[in-house]
Structure formats: structure tokens, C-alpha cells
PDB file of C-alpha atoms in Angstrom:
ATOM      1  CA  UNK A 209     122.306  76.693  98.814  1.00 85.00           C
ATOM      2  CA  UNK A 210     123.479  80.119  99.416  1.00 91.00           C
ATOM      3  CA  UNK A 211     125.071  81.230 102.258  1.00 94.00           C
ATOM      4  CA  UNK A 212     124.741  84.743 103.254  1.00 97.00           C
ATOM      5  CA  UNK A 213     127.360  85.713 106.390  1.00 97.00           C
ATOM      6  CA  UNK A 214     125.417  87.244 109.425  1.00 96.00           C
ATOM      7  CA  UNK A 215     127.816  90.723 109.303  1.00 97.00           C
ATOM      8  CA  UNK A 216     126.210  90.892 105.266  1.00 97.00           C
ATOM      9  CA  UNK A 217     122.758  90.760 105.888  1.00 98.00           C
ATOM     10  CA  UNK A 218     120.998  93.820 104.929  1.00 98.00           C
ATOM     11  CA  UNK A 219     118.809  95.530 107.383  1.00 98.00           C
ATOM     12  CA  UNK A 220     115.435  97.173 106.193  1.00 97.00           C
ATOM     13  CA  UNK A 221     116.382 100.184 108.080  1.00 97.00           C
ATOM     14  CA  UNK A 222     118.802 100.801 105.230  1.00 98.00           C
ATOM     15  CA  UNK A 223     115.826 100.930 102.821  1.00 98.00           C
ATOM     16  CA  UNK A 224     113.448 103.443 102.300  1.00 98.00           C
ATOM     17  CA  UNK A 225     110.476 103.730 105.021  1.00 98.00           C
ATOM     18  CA  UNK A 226     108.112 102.959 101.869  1.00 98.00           C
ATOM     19  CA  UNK A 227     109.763  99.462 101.370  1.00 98.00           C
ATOM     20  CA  UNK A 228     109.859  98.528 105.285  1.00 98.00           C
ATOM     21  CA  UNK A 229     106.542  96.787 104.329  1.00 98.00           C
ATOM     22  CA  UNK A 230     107.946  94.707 101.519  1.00 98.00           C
ATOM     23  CA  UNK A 231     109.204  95.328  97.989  1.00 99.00           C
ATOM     24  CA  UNK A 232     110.127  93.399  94.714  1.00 99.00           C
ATOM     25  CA  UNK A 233     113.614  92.972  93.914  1.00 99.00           C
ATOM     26  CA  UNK A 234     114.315  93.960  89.798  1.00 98.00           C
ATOM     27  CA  UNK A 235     117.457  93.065  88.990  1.00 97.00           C
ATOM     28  CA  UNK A 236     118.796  95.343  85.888  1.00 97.00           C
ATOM     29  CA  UNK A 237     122.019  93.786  85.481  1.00 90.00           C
ATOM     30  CA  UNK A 238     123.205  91.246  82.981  1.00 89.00           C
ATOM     31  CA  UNK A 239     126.863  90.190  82.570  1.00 87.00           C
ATOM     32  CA  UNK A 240     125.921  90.705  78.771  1.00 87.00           C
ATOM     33  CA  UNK A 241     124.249  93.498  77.001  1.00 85.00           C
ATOM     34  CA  UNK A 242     121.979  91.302  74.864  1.00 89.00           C
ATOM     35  CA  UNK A 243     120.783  89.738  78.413  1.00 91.00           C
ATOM     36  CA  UNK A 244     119.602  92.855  79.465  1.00 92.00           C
ATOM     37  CA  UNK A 245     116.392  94.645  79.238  1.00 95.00           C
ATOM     38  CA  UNK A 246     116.335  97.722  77.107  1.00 95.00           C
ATOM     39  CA  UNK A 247     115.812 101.243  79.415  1.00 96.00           C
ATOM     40  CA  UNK A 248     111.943 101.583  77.842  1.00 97.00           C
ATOM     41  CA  UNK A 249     111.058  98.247  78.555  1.00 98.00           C
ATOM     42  CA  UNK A 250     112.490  98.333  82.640  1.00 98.00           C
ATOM     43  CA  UNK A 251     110.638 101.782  82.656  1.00 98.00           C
ATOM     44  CA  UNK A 252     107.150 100.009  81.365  1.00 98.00           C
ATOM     45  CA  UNK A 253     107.941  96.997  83.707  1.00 98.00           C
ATOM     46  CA  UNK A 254     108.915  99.590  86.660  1.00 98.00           C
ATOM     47  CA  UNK A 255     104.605 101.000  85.987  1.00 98.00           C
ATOM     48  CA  UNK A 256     103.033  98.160  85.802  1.00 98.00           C
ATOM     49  CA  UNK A 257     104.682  96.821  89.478  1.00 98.00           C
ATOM     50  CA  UNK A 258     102.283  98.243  92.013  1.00 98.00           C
ATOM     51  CA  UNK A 259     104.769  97.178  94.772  1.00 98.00           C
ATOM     52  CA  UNK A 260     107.720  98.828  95.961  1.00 99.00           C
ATOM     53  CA  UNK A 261     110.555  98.027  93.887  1.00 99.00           C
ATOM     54  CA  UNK A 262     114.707  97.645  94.968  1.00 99.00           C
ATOM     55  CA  UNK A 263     116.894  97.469  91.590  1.00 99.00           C
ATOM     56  CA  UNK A 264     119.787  95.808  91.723  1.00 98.00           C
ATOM     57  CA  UNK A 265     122.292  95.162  89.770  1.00 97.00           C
ATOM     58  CA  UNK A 266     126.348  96.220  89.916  1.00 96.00           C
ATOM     59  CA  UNK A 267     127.948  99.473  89.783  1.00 96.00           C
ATOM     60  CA  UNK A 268     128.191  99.774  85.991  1.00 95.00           C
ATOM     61  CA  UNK A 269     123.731  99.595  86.216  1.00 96.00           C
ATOM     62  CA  UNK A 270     123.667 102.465  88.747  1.00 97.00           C
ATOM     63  CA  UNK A 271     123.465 105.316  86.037  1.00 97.00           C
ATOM     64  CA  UNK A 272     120.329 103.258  84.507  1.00 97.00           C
ATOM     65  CA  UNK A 273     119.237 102.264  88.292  1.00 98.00           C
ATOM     66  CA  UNK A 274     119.076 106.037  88.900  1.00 98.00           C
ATOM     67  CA  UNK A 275     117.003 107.018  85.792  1.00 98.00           C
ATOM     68  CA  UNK A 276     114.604 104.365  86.599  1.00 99.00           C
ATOM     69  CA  UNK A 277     114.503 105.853  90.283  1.00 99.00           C
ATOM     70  CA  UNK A 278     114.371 109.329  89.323  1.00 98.00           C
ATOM     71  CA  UNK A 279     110.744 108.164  87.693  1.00 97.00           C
ATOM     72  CA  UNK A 280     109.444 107.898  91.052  1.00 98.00           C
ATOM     73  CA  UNK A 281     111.686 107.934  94.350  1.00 96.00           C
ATOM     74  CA  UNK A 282     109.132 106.800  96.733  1.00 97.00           C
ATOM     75  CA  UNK A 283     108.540 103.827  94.699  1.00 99.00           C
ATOM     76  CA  UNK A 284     112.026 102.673  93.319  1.00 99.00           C
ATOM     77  CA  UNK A 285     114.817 102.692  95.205  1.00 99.00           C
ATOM     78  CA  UNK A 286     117.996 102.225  93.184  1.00 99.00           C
ATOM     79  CA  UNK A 287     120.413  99.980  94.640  1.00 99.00           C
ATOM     80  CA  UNK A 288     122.570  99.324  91.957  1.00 98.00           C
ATOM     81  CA  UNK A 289     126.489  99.412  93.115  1.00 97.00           C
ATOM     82  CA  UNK A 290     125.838 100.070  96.594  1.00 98.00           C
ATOM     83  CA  UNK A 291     126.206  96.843  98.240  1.00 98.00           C
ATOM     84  CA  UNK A 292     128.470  93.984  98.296  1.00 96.00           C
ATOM     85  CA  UNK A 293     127.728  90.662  96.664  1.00 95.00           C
ATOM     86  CA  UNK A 294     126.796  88.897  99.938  1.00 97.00           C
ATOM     87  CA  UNK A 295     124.470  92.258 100.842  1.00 98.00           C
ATOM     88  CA  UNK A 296     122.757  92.233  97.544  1.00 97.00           C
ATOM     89  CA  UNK A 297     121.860  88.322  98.304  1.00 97.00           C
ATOM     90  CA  UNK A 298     120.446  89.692 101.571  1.00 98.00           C
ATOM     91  CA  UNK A 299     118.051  92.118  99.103  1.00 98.00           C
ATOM     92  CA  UNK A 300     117.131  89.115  97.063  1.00 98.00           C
ATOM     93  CA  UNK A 301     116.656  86.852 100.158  1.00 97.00           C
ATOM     94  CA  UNK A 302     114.190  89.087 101.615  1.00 98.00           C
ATOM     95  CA  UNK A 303     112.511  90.729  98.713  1.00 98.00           C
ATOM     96  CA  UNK A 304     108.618  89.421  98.345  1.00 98.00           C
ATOM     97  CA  UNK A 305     109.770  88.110  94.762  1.00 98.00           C
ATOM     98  CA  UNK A 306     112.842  88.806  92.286  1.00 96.00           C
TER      99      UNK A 306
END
């Protein structure tokens, strides 16, 4: 089990009103490039989720995070590098599916 600290968990509010409702968590990160999906491939995956999506991954995916996100802002919000280990467990804890 995985303990997430009360003072790290995330609060929707600090999402975007579109993902109040829900979203699936895509995480873009891989400690190894060969573990990671290429850029086309997250793209294609990014279209063919219907739901609200939060990326996440560490601050060296934010650069791809934000090209994803620049596809379509309402949709994906990119939160690659902005939040802490234990906050970016919160994400995944409450995300519909990862």
C-alpha cells in the first residue's frame, strides 16, 4: 500500500473545471527512453480517449506534456513536473483509470 500524506493530496480545484467531473490519468514518463511511448503514438492515444485526460510524468516530460496539451487544452491538461511525488499519487489515486 501507498500512503499518500493528507497536506499532499491534490484538490480538483487545482485542475481544470473540464476535469472536475473525472479524467484519465496518462502517464508519459518512463525512467528509460525505450519504455516510453513515441510523441505520435501518445498523440493517437491522446484522440482516441474521449475522457478528460491529466499527463503526468516528471519535469524532464513537461516539454512533451505541453505539446500533447497544446493539441487540445480543454481536454489535456499537462501536469508533467508540477507536482511532488506524493501529489502526483494523489492524481493517480483519484483519476477514473491510469
Amino acid at each position: 500500500d501507498y500512503f499518500i500524506p493528507d497536506e499532499a493530496k491534490v484538490s480538483i480545484d487545482k485542475l481544470p473545471a473540464t476535469h472536475h467531473n473525472g479524467y484519465v490519468g496518462l502517464v508519459i514518463g518512463a525512467a528509460l527512453a525505450t519504455k516510453q511511448l513515441p510523441l505520435s503514438k501518445l498523440e493517437a492515444l491522446c484522440a482516441a480517449i474521449e475522457q478528460p485526460i491529466v499527463l503526468l510524468g516528471g519535469p524532464e516530460d513537461a516539454v512533451n506534456g505541453q505539446l500533447l496539451a497544446d493539441i487540445n487544452q480543454e481536454k489535456i491538461f499537462n501536469a508533467c513536473g508540477k507536482f511532488k511525488l506524493h501529489e502526483s499519487a494523489s492524481l493517480v489515486q483519484q483519476a477514473k483509470v491510469i
